[in-house]
JSON list of C-alpha atoms in Angstrom, two decimals:
[
{"chain": "A", "resi": 267, "resn": "GLU", "atom": "CA", "xyz": [-9.62, 17.17, 19.81]},
{"chain": "A", "resi": 268, "resn": "LEU", "atom": "CA", "xyz": [-11.77, 15.26, 17.55]},
{"chain": "A", "resi": 269, "resn": "GLY", "atom": "CA", "xyz": [-12.57, 12.91, 19.83]},
{"chain": "A", "resi": 270, "resn": "MET", "atom": "CA", "xyz": [-10.62, 9.69, 18.19]},
{"chain": "A", "resi": 271, "resn": "ASP", "atom": "CA", "xyz": [-9.74, 7.29, 19.32]},
{"chain": "A", "resi": 272, "resn": "ALA", "atom": "CA", "xyz": [-7.12, 5.89, 17.16]},
{"chain": "A", "resi": 273, "resn": "ILE", "atom": "CA", "xyz": [-4.33, 7.54, 14.63]},
{"chain": "A", "resi": 274, "resn": "ALA", "atom": "CA", "xyz": [-2.16, 5.57, 12.11]},
{"chain": "A", "resi": 275, "resn": "LEU", "atom": "CA", "xyz": [1.09, 6.40, 10.17]},
{"chain": "A", "resi": 276, "resn": "THR", "atom": "CA", "xyz": [2.56, 5.33, 6.46]},
{"chain": "A", "resi": 277, "resn": "ASP", "atom": "CA", "xyz": [5.34, 7.41, 6.23]},
{"chain": "A", "resi": 278, "resn": "HIS", "atom": "CA", "xyz": [6.55, 6.81, 2.33]},
{"chain": "A", "resi": 279, "resn": "GLY", "atom": "CA", "xyz": [8.77, 3.96, 1.67]},
{"chain": "A", "resi": 280, "resn": "ASN", "atom": "CA", "xyz": [10.67, 4.26, 5.46]},
{"chain": "A", "resi": 281, "resn": "LEU", "atom": "CA", "xyz": [9.63, 3.18, 9.32]},
{"chain": "A", "resi": 282, "resn": "TYR", "atom": "CA", "xyz": [11.93, 6.47, 10.49]},
{"chain": "A", "resi": 283, "resn": "GLY", "atom": "CA", "xyz": [8.07, 8.46, 12.44]},
{"chain": "A", "resi": 284, "resn": "THR", "atom": "CA", "xyz": [6.99, 4.60, 13.76]},
{"chain": "A", "resi": 285, "resn": "VAL", "atom": "CA", "xyz": [8.88, 4.94, 17.74]},
{"chain": "A", "resi": 286, "resn": "GLU", "atom": "CA", "xyz": [8.21, 8.43, 18.67]},
{"chain": "A", "resi": 287, "resn": "PHE", "atom": "CA", "xyz": [4.45, 7.87, 16.78]},
{"chain": "A", "resi": 288, "resn": "TYR", "atom": "CA", "xyz": [3.84, 5.26, 18.38]},
{"chain": "A", "resi": 289, "resn": "LYS", "atom": "CA", "xyz": [5.38, 6.61, 22.43]},
{"chain": "A", "resi": 290, "resn": "GLU", "atom": "CA", "xyz": [3.16, 10.33, 21.78]},
{"chain": "A", "resi": 291, "resn": "ALA", "atom": "CA", "xyz": [0.14, 7.98, 20.83]},
{"chain": "A", "resi": 292, "resn": "VAL", "atom": "CA", "xyz": [0.77, 6.05, 24.23]},
{"chain": "A", "resi": 293, "resn": "LYS", "atom": "CA", "xyz": [2.08, 9.26, 26.33]},
{"chain": "A", "resi": 294, "resn": "LYS", "atom": "CA", "xyz": [-1.84, 10.82, 25.32]},
{"chain": "A", "resi": 295, "resn": "GLY", "atom": "CA", "xyz": [-4.07, 7.44, 25.09]},
{"chain": "A", "resi": 296, "resn": "VAL", "atom": "CA", "xyz": [-3.86, 7.08, 21.26]},
{"chain": "A", "resi": 297, "resn": "LYS", "atom": "CA", "xyz": [-4.39, 3.55, 19.85]},
{"chain": "A", "resi": 298, "resn": "PRO", "atom": "CA", "xyz": [-1.28, 4.02, 17.43]},
{"chain": "A", "resi": 299, "resn": "ILE", "atom": "CA", "xyz": [-2.21, 2.06, 13.88]},
{"chain": "A", "resi": 300, "resn": "LEU", "atom": "CA", "xyz": [1.57, 1.70, 12.30]},
{"chain": "A", "resi": 301, "resn": "GLY", "atom": "CA", "xyz": [1.91, 1.63, 9.15]},
{"chain": "A", "resi": 302, "resn": "VAL", "atom": "CA", "xyz": [4.12, 2.32, 5.22]},
{"chain": "A", "resi": 303, "resn": "GLU", "atom": "CA", "xyz": [2.82, 3.49, 2.50]},
{"chain": "A", "resi": 304, "resn": "ILE", "atom": "CA", "xyz": [5.55, 1.61, 0.81]},
{"chain": "A", "resi": 305, "resn": "TYR", "atom": "CA", "xyz": [6.45, 1.28, -3.34]},
{"chain": "A", "resi": 306, "resn": "VAL", "atom": "CA", "xyz": [5.85, -1.49, -4.66]},
{"chain": "A", "resi": 307, "resn": "ALA", "atom": "CA", "xyz": [7.77, -2.79, -8.23]},
{"chain": "A", "resi": 308, "resn": "PRO", "atom": "CA", "xyz": [6.07, -3.91, -11.59]},
{"chain": "A", "resi": 309, "resn": "LYS", "atom": "CA", "xyz": [7.97, -6.82, -11.62]},
{"chain": "A", "resi": 310, "resn": "SER", "atom": "CA", "xyz": [11.17, -7.91, -9.48]},
{"chain": "A", "resi": 311, "resn": "ARG", "atom": "CA", "xyz": [12.35, -5.89, -6.85]},
{"chain": "A", "resi": 312, "resn": "PHE", "atom": "CA", "xyz": [15.39, -7.05, -8.79]},
{"chain": "A", "resi": 313, "resn": "ASP", "atom": "CA", "xyz": [14.93, -4.51, -11.81]},
{"chain": "A", "resi": 314, "resn": "ARG", "atom": "CA", "xyz": [15.98, -1.76, -12.88]},
{"chain": "A", "resi": 315, "resn": "ASP", "atom": "CA", "xyz": [14.06, -0.30, -15.74]},
{"chain": "A", "resi": 316, "resn": "GLY", "atom": "CA", "xyz": [11.66, 2.11, -16.00]},
{"chain": "A", "resi": 317, "resn": "LYS", "atom": "CA", "xyz": [11.84, 5.48, -17.48]},
{"chain": "A", "resi": 318, "resn": "LYS", "atom": "CA", "xyz": [9.41, 6.91, -15.63]},
{"chain": "A", "resi": 319, "resn": "ASP", "atom": "CA", "xyz": [7.67, 7.00, -11.89]},
{"chain": "A", "resi": 320, "resn": "ASP", "atom": "CA", "xyz": [4.56, 5.44, -12.93]},
{"chain": "A", "resi": 321, "resn": "ASP", "atom": "CA", "xyz": [7.05, 2.51, -14.42]},
{"chain": "A", "resi": 322, "resn": "ARG", "atom": "CA", "xyz": [9.20, 2.12, -11.49]},
{"chain": "A", "resi": 323, "resn": "TYR", "atom": "CA", "xyz": [6.65, 1.88, -8.69]},
{"chain": "A", "resi": 324, "resn": "PHE", "atom": "CA", "xyz": [3.28, 1.29, -7.88]},
{"chain": "A", "resi": 325, "resn": "HIS", "atom": "CA", "xyz": [2.37, 3.14, -4.00]},
{"chain": "A", "resi": 326, "resn": "LEU", "atom": "CA", "xyz": [0.21, 0.42, -1.46]},
{"chain": "A", "resi": 327, "resn": "THR", "atom": "CA", "xyz": [-0.53, 0.85, 2.13]},
{"chain": "A", "resi": 328, "resn": "LEU", "atom": "CA", "xyz": [0.01, -1.42, 4.99]},
{"chain": "A", "resi": 329, "resn": "LEU", "atom": "CA", "xyz": [-1.32, -1.07, 8.11]},
{"chain": "A", "resi": 330, "resn": "ALA", "atom": "CA", "xyz": [0.11, -3.38, 10.93]},
{"chain": "A", "resi": 331, "resn": "GLU", "atom": "CA", "xyz": [-1.96, -5.51, 12.80]},
{"chain": "A", "resi": 332, "resn": "ASN", "atom": "CA", "xyz": [-0.55, -7.12, 15.27]},
{"chain": "A", "resi": 333, "resn": "GLU", "atom": "CA", "xyz": [2.94, -7.94, 15.86]},
{"chain": "A", "resi": 334, "resn": "THR", "atom": "CA", "xyz": [3.54, -10.28, 13.82]},
{"chain": "A", "resi": 335, "resn": "GLY", "atom": "CA", "xyz": [2.31, -7.74, 11.43]},
{"chain": "A", "resi": 336, "resn": "TRP", "atom": "CA", "xyz": [4.59, -5.08, 13.04]},
{"chain": "A", "resi": 337, "resn": "LYS", "atom": "CA", "xyz": [7.95, -7.62, 12.44]},
{"chain": "A", "resi": 338, "resn": "ASN", "atom": "CA", "xyz": [7.03, -8.25, 8.53]},
{"chain": "A", "resi": 339, "resn": "LEU", "atom": "CA", "xyz": [6.38, -4.45, 7.58]},
{"chain": "A", "resi": 340, "resn": "ILE", "atom": "CA", "xyz": [10.15, -4.40, 9.32]},
{"chain": "A", "resi": 341, "resn": "GLN", "atom": "CA", "xyz": [10.97, -7.11, 7.01]},
{"chain": "A", "resi": 342, "resn": "LEU", "atom": "CA", "xyz": [9.83, -5.44, 4.48]},
{"chain": "A", "resi": 343, "resn": "VAL", "atom": "CA", "xyz": [11.22, -2.02, 4.73]},
{"chain": "A", "resi": 344, "resn": "THR", "atom": "CA", "xyz": [14.76, -3.75, 5.00]},
{"chain": "A", "resi": 345, "resn": "LYS", "atom": "CA", "xyz": [14.73, -5.37, 2.04]},
{"chain": "A", "resi": 346, "resn": "ALA", "atom": "CA", "xyz": [12.92, -2.39, -0.11]},
{"chain": "A", "resi": 347, "resn": "ASN", "atom": "CA", "xyz": [15.84, -0.75, 1.17]},
{"chain": "A", "resi": 348, "resn": "LEU", "atom": "CA", "xyz": [18.21, -3.59, 1.07]},
{"chain": "A", "resi": 349, "resn": "GLU", "atom": "CA", "xyz": [17.17, -5.71, -2.21]},
{"chain": "A", "resi": 350, "resn": "GLY", "atom": "CA", "xyz": [15.34, -3.26, -3.90]},
{"chain": "A", "resi": 351, "resn": "PHE", "atom": "CA", "xyz": [16.81, 0.59, -4.44]},
{"chain": "A", "resi": 352, "resn": "TYR", "atom": "CA", "xyz": [16.40, 1.46, -7.59]},
{"chain": "A", "resi": 353, "resn": "TYR", "atom": "CA", "xyz": [14.68, 5.93, -7.14]},
{"chain": "A", "resi": 354, "resn": "LYS", "atom": "CA", "xyz": [13.17, 4.44, -4.03]},
{"chain": "A", "resi": 355, "resn": "PRO", "atom": "CA", "xyz": [13.30, 1.83, -2.06]},
{"chain": "A", "resi": 356, "resn": "ARG", "atom": "CA", "xyz": [10.76, -1.09, -3.01]},
{"chain": "A", "resi": 357, "resn": "VAL", "atom": "CA", "xyz": [9.24, -4.37, -2.45]},
{"chain": "A", "resi": 358, "resn": "ASP", "atom": "CA", "xyz": [7.81, -7.03, -4.95]},
{"chain": "A", "resi": 359, "resn": "LYS", "atom": "CA", "xyz": [4.91, -8.91, -4.71]},
{"chain": "A", "resi": 360, "resn": "GLU", "atom": "CA", "xyz": [7.18, -12.25, -4.71]},
{"chain": "A", "resi": 361, "resn": "LEU", "atom": "CA", "xyz": [8.08, -10.62, -0.78]},
{"chain": "A", "resi": 362, "resn": "LEU", "atom": "CA", "xyz": [4.76, -9.03, 0.17]},
{"chain": "A", "resi": 363, "resn": "LYS", "atom": "CA", "xyz": [3.16, -13.03, -0.55]},
{"chain": "A", "resi": 364, "resn": "GLU", "atom": "CA", "xyz": [6.34, -13.68, 1.97]},
{"chain": "A", "resi": 365, "resn": "PHE", "atom": "CA", "xyz": [5.66, -11.24, 4.72]},
{"chain": "A", "resi": 366, "resn": "HIS", "atom": "CA", "xyz": [1.94, -10.35, 4.67]},
{"chain": "A", "resi": 367, "resn": "GLU", "atom": "CA", "xyz": [0.61, -12.38, 7.30]},
{"chain": "A", "resi": 368, "resn": "GLY", "atom": "CA", "xyz": [-0.47, -9.25, 9.86]},
{"chain": "A", "resi": 369, "resn": "ILE", "atom": "CA", "xyz": [-0.73, -7.09, 7.45]},
{"chain": "A", "resi": 370, "resn": "ILE", "atom": "CA", "xyz": [-3.34, -4.87, 6.98]},
{"chain": "A", "resi": 371, "resn": "ALA", "atom": "CA", "xyz": [-3.44, -3.69, 2.76]},
{"chain": "A", "resi": 372, "resn": "LEU", "atom": "CA", "xyz": [-4.68, -1.12, 1.54]},
{"chain": "A", "resi": 373, "resn": "SER", "atom": "CA", "xyz": [-4.85, -0.23, -2.87]},
{"chain": "A", "resi": 374, "resn": "GLY", "atom": "CA", "xyz": [-3.89, 2.92, -2.22]},
{"chain": "A", "resi": 375, "resn": "CYS", "atom": "CA", "xyz": [-3.66, 6.58, -3.68]},
{"chain": "A", "resi": 376, "resn": "PRO", "atom": "CA", "xyz": [-3.35, 6.98, -7.18]},
{"chain": "A", "resi": 377, "resn": "GLY", "atom": "CA", "xyz": [-0.35, 5.98, -7.17]},
{"chain": "A", "resi": 378, "resn": "GLY", "atom": "CA", "xyz": [-1.56, 2.76, -6.76]},
{"chain": "A", "resi": 379, "resn": "GLU", "atom": "CA", "xyz": [-1.53, -0.14, -9.33]},
{"chain": "A", "resi": 380, "resn": "ILE", "atom": "CA", "xyz": [-5.13, -0.41, -9.13]},
{"chain": "A", "resi": 381, "resn": "PRO", "atom": "CA", "xyz": [-6.30, 3.05, -9.31]},
{"chain": "A", "resi": 382, "resn": "GLN", "atom": "CA", "xyz": [-3.09, 3.41, -11.31]},
{"chain": "A", "resi": 383, "resn": "ALA", "atom": "CA", "xyz": [-4.77, 0.50, -13.84]},
{"chain": "A", "resi": 384, "resn": "ILE", "atom": "CA", "xyz": [-8.42, 2.47, -13.30]},
{"chain": "A", "resi": 385, "resn": "LEU", "atom": "CA", "xyz": [-6.57, 5.41, -14.57]},
{"chain": "A", "resi": 386, "resn": "ASN", "atom": "CA", "xyz": [-5.32, 4.89, -18.21]},
{"chain": "A", "resi": 387, "resn": "ASP", "atom": "CA", "xyz": [-8.91, 3.21, -17.99]},
{"chain": "A", "resi": 388, "resn": "ASP", "atom": "CA", "xyz": [-8.46, -0.71, -18.06]},
{"chain": "A", "resi": 389, "resn": "PHE", "atom": "CA", "xyz": [-10.78, -1.77, -15.89]},
{"chain": "A", "resi": 390, "resn": "GLU", "atom": "CA", "xyz": [-10.14, -6.04, -15.92]},
{"chain": "A", "resi": 391, "resn": "LYS", "atom": "CA", "xyz": [-6.53, -5.79, -14.99]},
{"chain": "A", "resi": 392, "resn": "ALA", "atom": "CA", "xyz": [-7.90, -3.59, -11.29]},
{"chain": "A", "resi": 393, "resn": "VAL", "atom": "CA", "xyz": [-10.13, -6.72, -11.73]},
{"chain": "A", "resi": 394, "resn": "ILE", "atom": "CA", "xyz": [-7.36, -9.05, -11.67]},
{"chain": "A", "resi": 395, "resn": "LEU", "atom": "CA", "xyz": [-5.01, -6.92, -10.09]},
{"chain": "A", "resi": 396, "resn": "SER", "atom": "CA", "xyz": [-7.39, -6.49, -6.52]},
{"chain": "A", "resi": 397, "resn": "GLU", "atom": "CA", "xyz": [-7.88, -10.74, -6.69]},
{"chain": "A", "resi": 398, "resn": "GLU", "atom": "CA", "xyz": [-4.60, -10.69, -7.15]},
{"chain": "A", "resi": 399, "resn": "TYR", "atom": "CA", "xyz": [-3.77, -8.07, -3.22]},
{"chain": "A", "resi": 400, "resn": "GLN", "atom": "CA", "xyz": [-6.58, -10.22, -2.26]},
{"chain": "A", "resi": 401, "resn": "GLU", "atom": "CA", "xyz": [-4.81, -13.69, -1.83]},
{"chain": "A", "resi": 402, "resn": "ILE", "atom": "CA", "xyz": [-1.83, -12.06, -0.75]},
{"chain": "A", "resi": 403, "resn": "PHE", "atom": "CA", "xyz": [-3.26, -10.24, 2.83]},
{"chain": "A", "resi": 404, "resn": "GLY", "atom": "CA", "xyz": [-6.74, -12.51, 2.73]},
{"chain": "A", "resi": 405, "resn": "LYS", "atom": "CA", "xyz": [-10.59, -11.70, 1.87]},
{"chain": "A", "resi": 406, "resn": "ASP", "atom": "CA", "xyz": [-10.00, -9.88, 5.63]},
{"chain": "A", "resi": 407, "resn": "ASN", "atom": "CA", "xyz": [-6.68, -7.69, 4.98]},
{"chain": "A", "resi": 408, "resn": "PHE", "atom": "CA", "xyz": [-7.83, -6.04, 1.72]},
{"chain": "A", "resi": 409, "resn": "PHE", "atom": "CA", "xyz": [-9.02, -3.46, 1.42]},
{"chain": "A", "resi": 410, "resn": "LEU", "atom": "CA", "xyz": [-9.91, -1.21, -2.27]},
{"chain": "A", "resi": 411, "resn": "GLU", "atom": "CA", "xyz": [-9.39, 2.62, -0.75]},
{"chain": "A", "resi": 412, "resn": "ILE", "atom": "CA", "xyz": [-10.93, 5.64, -1.87]},
{"chain": "A", "resi": 413, "resn": "GLY", "atom": "CA", "xyz": [-10.49, 9.53, -1.31]},
{"chain": "A", "resi": 414, "resn": "HIS", "atom": "CA", "xyz": [-12.92, 12.29, -1.74]},
{"chain": "A", "resi": 415, "resn": "HIS", "atom": "CA", "xyz": [-11.38, 15.28, -3.45]},
{"chain": "A", "resi": 416, "resn": "PRO", "atom": "CA", "xyz": [-13.97, 16.26, -5.46]},
{"chain": "A", "resi": 417, "resn": "ASN", "atom": "CA", "xyz": [-11.41, 19.27, -7.13]},
{"chain": "A", "resi": 418, "resn": "ILE", "atom": "CA", "xyz": [-9.03, 17.18, -7.76]},
{"chain": "A", "resi": 419, "resn": "PRO", "atom": "CA", "xyz": [-9.61, 14.94, -11.62]},
{"chain": "A", "resi": 420, "resn": "GLU", "atom": "CA", "xyz": [-7.64, 11.54, -10.80]},
{"chain": "A", "resi": 421, "resn": "ILE", "atom": "CA", "xyz": [-9.31, 11.30, -7.81]},
{"chain": "A", "resi": 422, "resn": "VAL", "atom": "CA", "xyz": [-12.50, 11.35, -8.96]},
{"chain": "A", "resi": 423, "resn": "LYS", "atom": "CA", "xyz": [-11.36, 8.95, -11.88]},
{"chain": "A", "resi": 424, "resn": "ALA", "atom": "CA", "xyz": [-10.23, 6.68, -9.80]},
{"chain": "A", "resi": 425, "resn": "THR", "atom": "CA", "xyz": [-12.34, 7.13, -6.72]},
{"chain": "A", "resi": 426, "resn": "GLU", "atom": "CA", "xyz": [-15.44, 6.37, -9.64]},
{"chain": "A", "resi": 427, "resn": "GLY", "atom": "CA", "xyz": [-13.70, 2.86, -11.31]},
{"chain": "A", "resi": 428, "resn": "ILE", "atom": "CA", "xyz": [-12.68, 1.70, -6.80]},
{"chain": "A", "resi": 429, "resn": "LYS", "atom": "CA", "xyz": [-16.78, 1.92, -6.37]},
{"chain": "A", "resi": 430, "resn": "LYS", "atom": "CA", "xyz": [-17.70, -0.24, -9.83]},
{"chain": "A", "resi": 431, "resn": "LEU", "atom": "CA", "xyz": [-14.59, -1.88, -8.65]},
{"chain": "A", "resi": 432, "resn": "TYR", "atom": "CA", "xyz": [-16.90, -2.72, -5.90]},
{"chain": "A", "resi": 433, "resn": "GLU", "atom": "CA", "xyz": [-20.03, -4.04, -7.10]},
{"chain": "A", "resi": 434, "resn": "LYS", "atom": "CA", "xyz": [-17.89, -5.80, -9.64]},
{"chain": "A", "resi": 435, "resn": "THR", "atom": "CA", "xyz": [-15.00, -7.56, -7.02]},
{"chain": "A", "resi": 436, "resn": "LYS", "atom": "CA", "xyz": [-17.39, -7.09, -3.51]},
{"chain": "A", "resi": 437, "resn": "ILE", "atom": "CA", "xyz": [-13.91, -6.04, -2.19]},
{"chain": "A", "resi": 438, "resn": "PRO", "atom": "CA", "xyz": [-15.15, -3.83, 0.50]}
]
């Protein structure tokens, strides 16, 4: 109805809806973009510590760029459930490095590792993390994510920090 020719699905921690979503989008003549909002463990996916959500995982948006990316999303979600499950199915940066090909990554919502560094007033950490994620996914496959929700203070603060992060790193 809005004239958009593509739509994405990024379920939290799983790919359960993708087959139905894909079939319906294709049937309607809309390009489906398959993805997941994955949970990233702060250290190793094998760690089973952390006392609150912030200590156990961060959000990261991943989109399949091509068939290789789709296969890598499947690998990541499967390993997250089989190896990294601790409250949520989690991956770690070791897995992201192994299965990054064909994936476009976005820094995530305020629950992401980079926005959390900004919300915790640690801009230098946000810079280091941004460069690390860009190194993992590649210069053309990692992007800083912003949202426009003027009534939610943490999103406003994260968005302002992301804008400053772009000025410093030039990561789009």
